[in-house]
PDB file of C-alpha atoms and ligand atoms in Angstrom:
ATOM      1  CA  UNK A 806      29.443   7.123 -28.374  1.00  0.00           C
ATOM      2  CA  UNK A 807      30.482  10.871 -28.061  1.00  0.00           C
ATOM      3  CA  UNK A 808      32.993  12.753 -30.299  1.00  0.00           C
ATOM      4  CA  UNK A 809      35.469  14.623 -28.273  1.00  0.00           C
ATOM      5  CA  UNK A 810      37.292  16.928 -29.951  1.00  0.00           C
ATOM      6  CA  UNK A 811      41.139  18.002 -28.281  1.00  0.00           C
ATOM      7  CA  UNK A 812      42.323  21.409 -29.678  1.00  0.00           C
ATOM      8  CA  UNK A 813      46.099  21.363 -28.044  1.00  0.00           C
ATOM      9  CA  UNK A 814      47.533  24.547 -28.796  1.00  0.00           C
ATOM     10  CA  UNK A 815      50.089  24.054 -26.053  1.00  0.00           C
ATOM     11  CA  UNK A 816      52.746  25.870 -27.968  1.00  0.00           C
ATOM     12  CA  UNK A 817      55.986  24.491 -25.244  1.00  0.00           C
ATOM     13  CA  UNK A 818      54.530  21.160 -26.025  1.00  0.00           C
ATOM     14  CA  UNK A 819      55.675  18.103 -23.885  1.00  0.00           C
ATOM     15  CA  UNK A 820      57.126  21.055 -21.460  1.00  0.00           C
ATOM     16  CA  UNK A 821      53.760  22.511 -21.206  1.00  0.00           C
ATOM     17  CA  UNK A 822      51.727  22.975 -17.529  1.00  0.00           C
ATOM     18  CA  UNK A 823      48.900  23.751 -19.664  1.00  0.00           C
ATOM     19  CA  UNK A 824      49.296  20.268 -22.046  1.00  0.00           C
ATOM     20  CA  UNK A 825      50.088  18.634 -18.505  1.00  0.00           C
ATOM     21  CA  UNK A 826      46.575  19.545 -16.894  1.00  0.00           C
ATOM     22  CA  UNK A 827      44.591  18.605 -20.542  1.00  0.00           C
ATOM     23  CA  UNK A 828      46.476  15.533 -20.814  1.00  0.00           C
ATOM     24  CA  UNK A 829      45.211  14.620 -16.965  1.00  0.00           C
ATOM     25  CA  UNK A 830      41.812  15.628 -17.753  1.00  0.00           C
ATOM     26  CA  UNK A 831      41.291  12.910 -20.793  1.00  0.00           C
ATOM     27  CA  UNK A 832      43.053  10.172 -19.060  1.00  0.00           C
ATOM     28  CA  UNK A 833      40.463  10.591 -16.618  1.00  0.00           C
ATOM     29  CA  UNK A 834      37.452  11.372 -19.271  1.00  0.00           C
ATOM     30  CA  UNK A 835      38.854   8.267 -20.957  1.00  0.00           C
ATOM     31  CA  UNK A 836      39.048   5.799 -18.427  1.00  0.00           C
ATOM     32  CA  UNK A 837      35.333   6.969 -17.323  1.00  0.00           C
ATOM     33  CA  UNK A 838      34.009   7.088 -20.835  1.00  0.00           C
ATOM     34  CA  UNK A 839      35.835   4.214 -22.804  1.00  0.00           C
ATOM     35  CA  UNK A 840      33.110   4.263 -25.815  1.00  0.00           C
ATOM     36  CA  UNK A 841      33.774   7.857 -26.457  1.00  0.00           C
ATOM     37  CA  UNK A 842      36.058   8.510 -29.281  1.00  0.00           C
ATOM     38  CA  UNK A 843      38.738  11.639 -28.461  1.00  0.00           C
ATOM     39  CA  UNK A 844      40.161  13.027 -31.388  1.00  0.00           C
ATOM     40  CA  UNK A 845      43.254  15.636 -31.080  1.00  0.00           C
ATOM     41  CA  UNK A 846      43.984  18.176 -33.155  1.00  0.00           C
ATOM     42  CA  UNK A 847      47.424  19.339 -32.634  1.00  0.00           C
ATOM     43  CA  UNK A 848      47.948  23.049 -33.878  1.00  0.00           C
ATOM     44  CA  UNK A 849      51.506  23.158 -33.709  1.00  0.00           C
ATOM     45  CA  UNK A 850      51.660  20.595 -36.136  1.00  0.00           C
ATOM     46  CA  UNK A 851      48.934  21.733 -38.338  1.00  0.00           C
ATOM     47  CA  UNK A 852      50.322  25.145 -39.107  1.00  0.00           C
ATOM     48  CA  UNK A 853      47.487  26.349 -40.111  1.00  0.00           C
ATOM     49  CA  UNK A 854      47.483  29.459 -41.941  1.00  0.00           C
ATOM     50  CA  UNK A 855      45.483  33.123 -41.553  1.00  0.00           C
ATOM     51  CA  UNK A 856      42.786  34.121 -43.630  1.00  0.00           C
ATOM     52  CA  UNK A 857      45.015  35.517 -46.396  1.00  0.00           C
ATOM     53  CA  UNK A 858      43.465  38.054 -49.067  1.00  0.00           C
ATOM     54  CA  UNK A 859      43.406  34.372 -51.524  1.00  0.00           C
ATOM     55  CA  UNK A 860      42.162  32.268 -48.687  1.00  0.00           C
ATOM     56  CA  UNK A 861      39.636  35.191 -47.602  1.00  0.00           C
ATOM     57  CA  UNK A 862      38.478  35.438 -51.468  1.00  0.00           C
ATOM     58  CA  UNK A 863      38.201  31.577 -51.705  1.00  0.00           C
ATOM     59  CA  UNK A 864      36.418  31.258 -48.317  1.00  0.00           C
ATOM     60  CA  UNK A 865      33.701  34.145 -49.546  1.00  0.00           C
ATOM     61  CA  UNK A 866      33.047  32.600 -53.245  1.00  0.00           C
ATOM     62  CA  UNK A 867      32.705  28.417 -51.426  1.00  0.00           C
ATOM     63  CA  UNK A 868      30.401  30.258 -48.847  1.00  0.00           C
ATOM     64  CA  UNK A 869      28.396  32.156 -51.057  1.00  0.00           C
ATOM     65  CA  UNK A 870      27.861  28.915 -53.530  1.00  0.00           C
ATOM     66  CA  UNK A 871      27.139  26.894 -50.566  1.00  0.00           C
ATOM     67  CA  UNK A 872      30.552  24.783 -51.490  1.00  0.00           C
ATOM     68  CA  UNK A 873      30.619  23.495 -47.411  1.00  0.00           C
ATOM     69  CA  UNK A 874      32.090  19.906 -48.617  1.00  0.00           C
ATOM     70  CA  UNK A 875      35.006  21.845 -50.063  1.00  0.00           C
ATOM     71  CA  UNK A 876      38.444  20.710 -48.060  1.00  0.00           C
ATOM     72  CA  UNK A 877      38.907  24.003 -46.302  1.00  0.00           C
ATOM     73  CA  UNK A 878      36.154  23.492 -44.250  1.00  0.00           C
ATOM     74  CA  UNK A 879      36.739  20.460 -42.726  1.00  0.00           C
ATOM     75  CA  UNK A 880      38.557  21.999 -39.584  1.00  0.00           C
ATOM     76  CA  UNK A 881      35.384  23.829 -39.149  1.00  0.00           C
ATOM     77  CA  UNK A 882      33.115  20.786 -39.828  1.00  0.00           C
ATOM     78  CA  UNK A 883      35.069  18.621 -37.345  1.00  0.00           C
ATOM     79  CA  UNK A 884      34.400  21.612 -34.929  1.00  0.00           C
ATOM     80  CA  UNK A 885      30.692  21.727 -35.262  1.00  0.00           C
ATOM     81  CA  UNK A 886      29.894  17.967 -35.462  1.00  0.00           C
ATOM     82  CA  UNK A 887      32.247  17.665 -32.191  1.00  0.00           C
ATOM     83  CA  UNK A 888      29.904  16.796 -28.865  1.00  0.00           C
ATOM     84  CA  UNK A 889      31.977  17.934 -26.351  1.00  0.00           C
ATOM     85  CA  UNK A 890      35.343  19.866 -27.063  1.00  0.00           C
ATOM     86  CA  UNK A 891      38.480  20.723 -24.912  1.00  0.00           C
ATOM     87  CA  UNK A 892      40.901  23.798 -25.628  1.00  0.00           C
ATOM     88  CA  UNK A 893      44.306  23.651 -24.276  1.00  0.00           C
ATOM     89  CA  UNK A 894      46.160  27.008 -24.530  1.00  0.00           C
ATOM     90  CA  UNK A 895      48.811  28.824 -22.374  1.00  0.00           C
ATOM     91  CA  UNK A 896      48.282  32.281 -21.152  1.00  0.00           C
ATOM     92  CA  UNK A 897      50.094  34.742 -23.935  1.00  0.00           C
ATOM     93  CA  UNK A 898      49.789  38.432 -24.471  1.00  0.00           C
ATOM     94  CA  UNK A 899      47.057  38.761 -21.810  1.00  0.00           C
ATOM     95  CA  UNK A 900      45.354  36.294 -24.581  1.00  0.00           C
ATOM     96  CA  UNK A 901      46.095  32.946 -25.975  1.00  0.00           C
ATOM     97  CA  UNK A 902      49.055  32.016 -28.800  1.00  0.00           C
ATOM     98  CA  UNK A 903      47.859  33.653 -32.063  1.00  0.00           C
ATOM     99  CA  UNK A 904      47.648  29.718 -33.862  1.00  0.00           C
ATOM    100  CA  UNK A 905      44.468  29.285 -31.323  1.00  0.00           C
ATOM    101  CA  UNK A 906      43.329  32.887 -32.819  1.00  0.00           C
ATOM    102  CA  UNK A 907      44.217  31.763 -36.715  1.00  0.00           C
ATOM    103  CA  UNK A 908      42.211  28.133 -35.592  1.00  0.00           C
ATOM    104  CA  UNK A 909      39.208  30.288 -34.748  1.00  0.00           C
ATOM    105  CA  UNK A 910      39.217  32.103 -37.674  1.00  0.00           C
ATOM    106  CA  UNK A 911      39.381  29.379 -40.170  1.00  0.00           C
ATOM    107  CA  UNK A 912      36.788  27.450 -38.529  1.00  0.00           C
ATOM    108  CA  UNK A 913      34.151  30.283 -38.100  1.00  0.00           C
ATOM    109  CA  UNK A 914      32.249  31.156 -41.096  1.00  0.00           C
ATOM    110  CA  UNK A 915      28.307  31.590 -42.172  1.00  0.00           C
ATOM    111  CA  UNK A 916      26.219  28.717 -42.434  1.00  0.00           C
ATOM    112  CA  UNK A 917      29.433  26.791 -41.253  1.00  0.00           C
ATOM    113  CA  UNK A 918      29.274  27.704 -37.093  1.00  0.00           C
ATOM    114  CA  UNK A 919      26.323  30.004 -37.252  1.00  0.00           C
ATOM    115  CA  UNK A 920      23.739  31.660 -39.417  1.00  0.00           C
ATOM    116  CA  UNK A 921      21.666  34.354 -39.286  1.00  0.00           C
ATOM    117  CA  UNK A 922      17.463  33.704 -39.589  1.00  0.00           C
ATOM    118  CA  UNK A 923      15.334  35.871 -41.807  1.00  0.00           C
ATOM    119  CA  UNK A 924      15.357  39.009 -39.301  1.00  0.00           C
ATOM    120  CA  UNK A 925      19.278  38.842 -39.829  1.00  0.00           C
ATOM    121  CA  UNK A 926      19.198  37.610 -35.515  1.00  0.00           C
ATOM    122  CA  UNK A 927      22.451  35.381 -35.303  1.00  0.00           C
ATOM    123  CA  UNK A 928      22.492  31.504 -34.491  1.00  0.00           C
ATOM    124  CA  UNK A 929      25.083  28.778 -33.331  1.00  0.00           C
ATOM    125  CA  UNK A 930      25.359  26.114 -35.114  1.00  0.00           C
ATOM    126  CA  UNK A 931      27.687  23.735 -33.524  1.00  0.00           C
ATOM    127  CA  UNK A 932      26.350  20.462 -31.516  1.00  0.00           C
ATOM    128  CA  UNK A 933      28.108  20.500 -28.514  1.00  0.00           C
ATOM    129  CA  UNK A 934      26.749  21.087 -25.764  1.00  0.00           C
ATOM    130  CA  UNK A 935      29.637  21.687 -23.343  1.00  0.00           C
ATOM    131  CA  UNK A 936      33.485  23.291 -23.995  1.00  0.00           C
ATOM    132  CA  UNK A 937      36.157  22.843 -21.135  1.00  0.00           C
ATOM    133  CA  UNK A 938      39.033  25.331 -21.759  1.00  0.00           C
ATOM    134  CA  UNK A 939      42.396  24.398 -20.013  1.00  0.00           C
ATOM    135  CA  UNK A 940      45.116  27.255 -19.224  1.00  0.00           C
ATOM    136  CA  UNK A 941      47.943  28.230 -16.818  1.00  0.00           C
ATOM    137  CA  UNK A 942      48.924  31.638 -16.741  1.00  0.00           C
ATOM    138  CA  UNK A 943      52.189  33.402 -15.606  1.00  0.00           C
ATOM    139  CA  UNK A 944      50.224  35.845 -13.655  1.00  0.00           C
ATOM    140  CA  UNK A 945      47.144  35.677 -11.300  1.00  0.00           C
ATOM    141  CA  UNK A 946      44.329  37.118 -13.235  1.00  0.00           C
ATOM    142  CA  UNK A 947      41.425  35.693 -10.869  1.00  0.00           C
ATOM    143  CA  UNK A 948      40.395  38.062  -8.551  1.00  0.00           C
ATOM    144  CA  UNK A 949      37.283  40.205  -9.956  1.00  0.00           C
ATOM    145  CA  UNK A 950      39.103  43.214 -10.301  1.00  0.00           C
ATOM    146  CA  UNK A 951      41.688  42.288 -12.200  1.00  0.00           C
ATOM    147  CA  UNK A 952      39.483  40.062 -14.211  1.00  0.00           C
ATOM    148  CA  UNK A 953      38.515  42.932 -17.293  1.00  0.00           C
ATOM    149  CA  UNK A 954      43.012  42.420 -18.002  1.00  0.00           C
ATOM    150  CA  UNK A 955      42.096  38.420 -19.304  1.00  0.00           C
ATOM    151  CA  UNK A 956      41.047  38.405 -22.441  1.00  0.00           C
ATOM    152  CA  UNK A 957      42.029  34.118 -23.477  1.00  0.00           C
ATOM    153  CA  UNK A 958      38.966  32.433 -21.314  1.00  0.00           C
ATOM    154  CA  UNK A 959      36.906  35.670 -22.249  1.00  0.00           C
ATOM    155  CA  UNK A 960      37.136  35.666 -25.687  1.00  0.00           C
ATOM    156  CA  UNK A 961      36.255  31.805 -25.897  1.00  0.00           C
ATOM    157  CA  UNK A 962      32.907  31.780 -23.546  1.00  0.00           C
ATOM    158  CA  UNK A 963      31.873  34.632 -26.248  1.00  0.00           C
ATOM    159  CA  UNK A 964      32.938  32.646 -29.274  1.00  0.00           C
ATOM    160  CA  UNK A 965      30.624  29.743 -27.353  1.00  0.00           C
ATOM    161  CA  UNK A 966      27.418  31.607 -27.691  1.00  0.00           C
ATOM    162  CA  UNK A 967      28.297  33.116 -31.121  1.00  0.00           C
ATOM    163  CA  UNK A 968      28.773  29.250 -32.273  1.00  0.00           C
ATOM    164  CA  UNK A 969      25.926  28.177 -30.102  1.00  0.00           C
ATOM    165  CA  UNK A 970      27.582  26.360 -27.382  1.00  0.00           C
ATOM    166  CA  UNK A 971      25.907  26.590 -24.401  1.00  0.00           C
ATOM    167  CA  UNK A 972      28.028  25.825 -21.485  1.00  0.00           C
ATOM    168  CA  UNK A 973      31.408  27.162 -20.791  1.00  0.00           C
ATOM    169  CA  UNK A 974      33.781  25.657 -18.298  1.00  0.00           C
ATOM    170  CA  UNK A 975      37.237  26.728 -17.846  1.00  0.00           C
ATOM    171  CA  UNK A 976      40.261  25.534 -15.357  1.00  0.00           C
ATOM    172  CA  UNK A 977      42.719  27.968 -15.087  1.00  0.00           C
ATOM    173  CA  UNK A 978      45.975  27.400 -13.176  1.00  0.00           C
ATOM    174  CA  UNK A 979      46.583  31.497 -12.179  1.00  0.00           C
ATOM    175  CA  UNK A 980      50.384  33.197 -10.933  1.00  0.00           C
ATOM    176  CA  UNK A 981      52.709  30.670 -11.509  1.00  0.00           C
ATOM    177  CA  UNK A 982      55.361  32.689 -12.977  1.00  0.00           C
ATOM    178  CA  UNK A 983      54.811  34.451  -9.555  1.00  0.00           C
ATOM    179  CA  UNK A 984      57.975  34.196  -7.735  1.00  0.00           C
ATOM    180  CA  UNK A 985      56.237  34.007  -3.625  1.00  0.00           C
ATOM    181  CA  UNK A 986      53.591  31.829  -5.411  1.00  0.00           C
ATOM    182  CA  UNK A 987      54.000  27.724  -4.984  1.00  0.00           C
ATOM    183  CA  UNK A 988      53.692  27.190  -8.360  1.00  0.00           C
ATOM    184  CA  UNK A 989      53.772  23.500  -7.318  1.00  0.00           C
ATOM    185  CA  UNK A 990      50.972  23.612  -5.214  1.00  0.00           C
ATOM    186  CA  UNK A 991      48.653  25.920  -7.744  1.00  0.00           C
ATOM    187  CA  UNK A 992      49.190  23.034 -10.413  1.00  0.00           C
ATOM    188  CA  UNK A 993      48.643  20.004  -7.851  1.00  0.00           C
ATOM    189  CA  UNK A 994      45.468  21.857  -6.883  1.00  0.00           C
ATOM    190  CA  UNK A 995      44.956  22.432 -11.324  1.00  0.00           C
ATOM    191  CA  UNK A 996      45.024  18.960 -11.748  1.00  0.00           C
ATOM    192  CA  UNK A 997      42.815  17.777  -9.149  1.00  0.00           C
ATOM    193  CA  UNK A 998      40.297  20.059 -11.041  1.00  0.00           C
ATOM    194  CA  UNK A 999      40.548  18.449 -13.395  1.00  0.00           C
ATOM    195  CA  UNK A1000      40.234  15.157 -12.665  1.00  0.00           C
ATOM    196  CA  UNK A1001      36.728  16.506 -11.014  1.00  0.00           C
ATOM    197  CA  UNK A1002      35.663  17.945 -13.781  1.00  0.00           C
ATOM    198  CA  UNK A1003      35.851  15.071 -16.090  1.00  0.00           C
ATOM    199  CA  UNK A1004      33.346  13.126 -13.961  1.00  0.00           C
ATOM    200  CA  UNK A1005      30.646  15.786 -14.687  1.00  0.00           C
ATOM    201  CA  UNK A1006      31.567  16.550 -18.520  1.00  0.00           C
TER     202      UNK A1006
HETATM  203  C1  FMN B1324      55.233  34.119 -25.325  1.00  0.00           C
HETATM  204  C2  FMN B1324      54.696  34.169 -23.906  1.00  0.00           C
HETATM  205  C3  FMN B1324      53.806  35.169 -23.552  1.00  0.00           C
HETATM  206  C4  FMN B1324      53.303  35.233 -22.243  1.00  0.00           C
HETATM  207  N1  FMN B1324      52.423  36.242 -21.914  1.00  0.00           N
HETATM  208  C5  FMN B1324      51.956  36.311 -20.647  1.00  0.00           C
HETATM  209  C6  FMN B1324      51.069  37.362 -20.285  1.00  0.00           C
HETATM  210  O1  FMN B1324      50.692  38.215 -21.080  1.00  0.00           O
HETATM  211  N2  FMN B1324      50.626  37.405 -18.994  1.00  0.00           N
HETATM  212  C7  FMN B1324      50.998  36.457 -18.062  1.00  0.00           C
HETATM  213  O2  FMN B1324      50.545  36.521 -16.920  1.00  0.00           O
HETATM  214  N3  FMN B1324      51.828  35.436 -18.407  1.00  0.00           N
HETATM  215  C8  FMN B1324      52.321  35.355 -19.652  1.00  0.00           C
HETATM  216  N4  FMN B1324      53.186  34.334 -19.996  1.00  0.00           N
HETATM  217  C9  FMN B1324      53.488  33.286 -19.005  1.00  0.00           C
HETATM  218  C10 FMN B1324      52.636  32.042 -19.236  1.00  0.00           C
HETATM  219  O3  FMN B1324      51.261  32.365 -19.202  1.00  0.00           O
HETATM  220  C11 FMN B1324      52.874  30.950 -18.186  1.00  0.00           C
HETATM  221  O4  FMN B1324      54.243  30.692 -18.008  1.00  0.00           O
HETATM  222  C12 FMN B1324      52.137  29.672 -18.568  1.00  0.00           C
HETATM  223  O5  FMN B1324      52.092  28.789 -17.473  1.00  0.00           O
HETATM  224  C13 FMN B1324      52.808  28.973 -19.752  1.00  0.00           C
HETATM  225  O6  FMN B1324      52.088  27.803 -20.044  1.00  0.00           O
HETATM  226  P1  FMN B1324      52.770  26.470 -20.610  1.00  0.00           P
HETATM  227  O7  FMN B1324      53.648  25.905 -19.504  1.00  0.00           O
HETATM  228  O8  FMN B1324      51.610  25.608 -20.912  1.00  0.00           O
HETATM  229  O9  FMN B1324      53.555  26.867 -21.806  1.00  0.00           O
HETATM  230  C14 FMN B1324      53.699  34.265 -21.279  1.00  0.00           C
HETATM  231  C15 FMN B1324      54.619  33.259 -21.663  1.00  0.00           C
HETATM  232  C16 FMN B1324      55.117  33.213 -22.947  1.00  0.00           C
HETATM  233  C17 FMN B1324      56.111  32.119 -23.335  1.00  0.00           C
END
């Protein structure tokens, strides 16, 4: 039995393209992988908060004890123990939502999602192997050139090798919010993506 771990940070919620593509993608990794248990953490609910000067402070001082079992870190322990994750986030400020950003930043930590060995080289630590981001974005940012202005899949595939997941996937629905584009056809053509992918995941 697999973990899978859902990080929905589909901020228009049950209106969401983006939540409508992730949402397509487990059905289908369910109904191929009924032993595997899919656990969703919903960020809109969580309201999680950033790393405040008291939360920074507190982080440091459990880190520096080696106080890992306190509760703070079990967003980031979920994270690393996860065997396959999926990120659902719409395309915002060229970027994702900032509650994805504030999720990243309270599960990332040393000796938490990586370390760093005696010749201070940096290390993953989490145990997937594989993390499938899901977006839709108003614009089309998928032709090379314009590639360098996308900075939400980006970011992630770095934060994969910093955490020490190896494999990077993303399905991106690009230029709906493009009035000439058939923003019908873009998602029917999103979805069947991802109904693919979950056959390989
Ligand atoms: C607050 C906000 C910021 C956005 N920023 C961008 C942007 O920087 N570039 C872009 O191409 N589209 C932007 N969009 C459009 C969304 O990426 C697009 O509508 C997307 O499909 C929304 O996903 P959702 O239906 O899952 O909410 C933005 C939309 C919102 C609501």
């Amino acid at each position: 039995m697999a973990k899978v771990l859902f990080v929905n940070a589909c901020v228009r919620e049950e209106k969401s393209r983006t939540l409508k593509l992730a949402r397509a993608f487990l059905a289908e990794y369910a109904a191929l992988h009924p032993e595997d248990e899919i656990t969703e953490r919903n960020l809109m609910q969580e309201r999680l908060e950033p790393l405040y000067p008291d939360t920074l402070e507190l982080q440091e001082s459990l880190l520096a004890a080696k106080q890992t079992d306190h509760p703070m870190f079990e967003v980031s322990h979920q994270f690393t123990s996860a065997d396959r994750i999926v990120i659902a986030a719409p395309f915002w400020e060229q970027s994702f939502p900032a509650l994805l950003r504030v999720y990243l930043e309270r599960i990332s930590g040393v000796n938490l999602t990586f370390y760093y060995d005696e010749d201070g080289v940096e290390h993953g630590l989490c145990k997937a192997k594989k993390l499938l981001f899901i977006t839709t974005r108003g614009g089309d940012f998928s032709a090379p050139e314009v590639q360098w202005l996308e900075l939400g899949a980006s970011q992630l595939k770095v934060i994969c090798h910093m955490f020490g997941i190896p494999e990077f996937r993303c399905i991106a629905a690009d230029g709906l919010d493009i009035i000439t584009n058939d923003a019908e056809q873009i998602m029917a053509q999103a979805l069947e993506r991802c109904v693919e992918e979950a056959k390989t995941f």
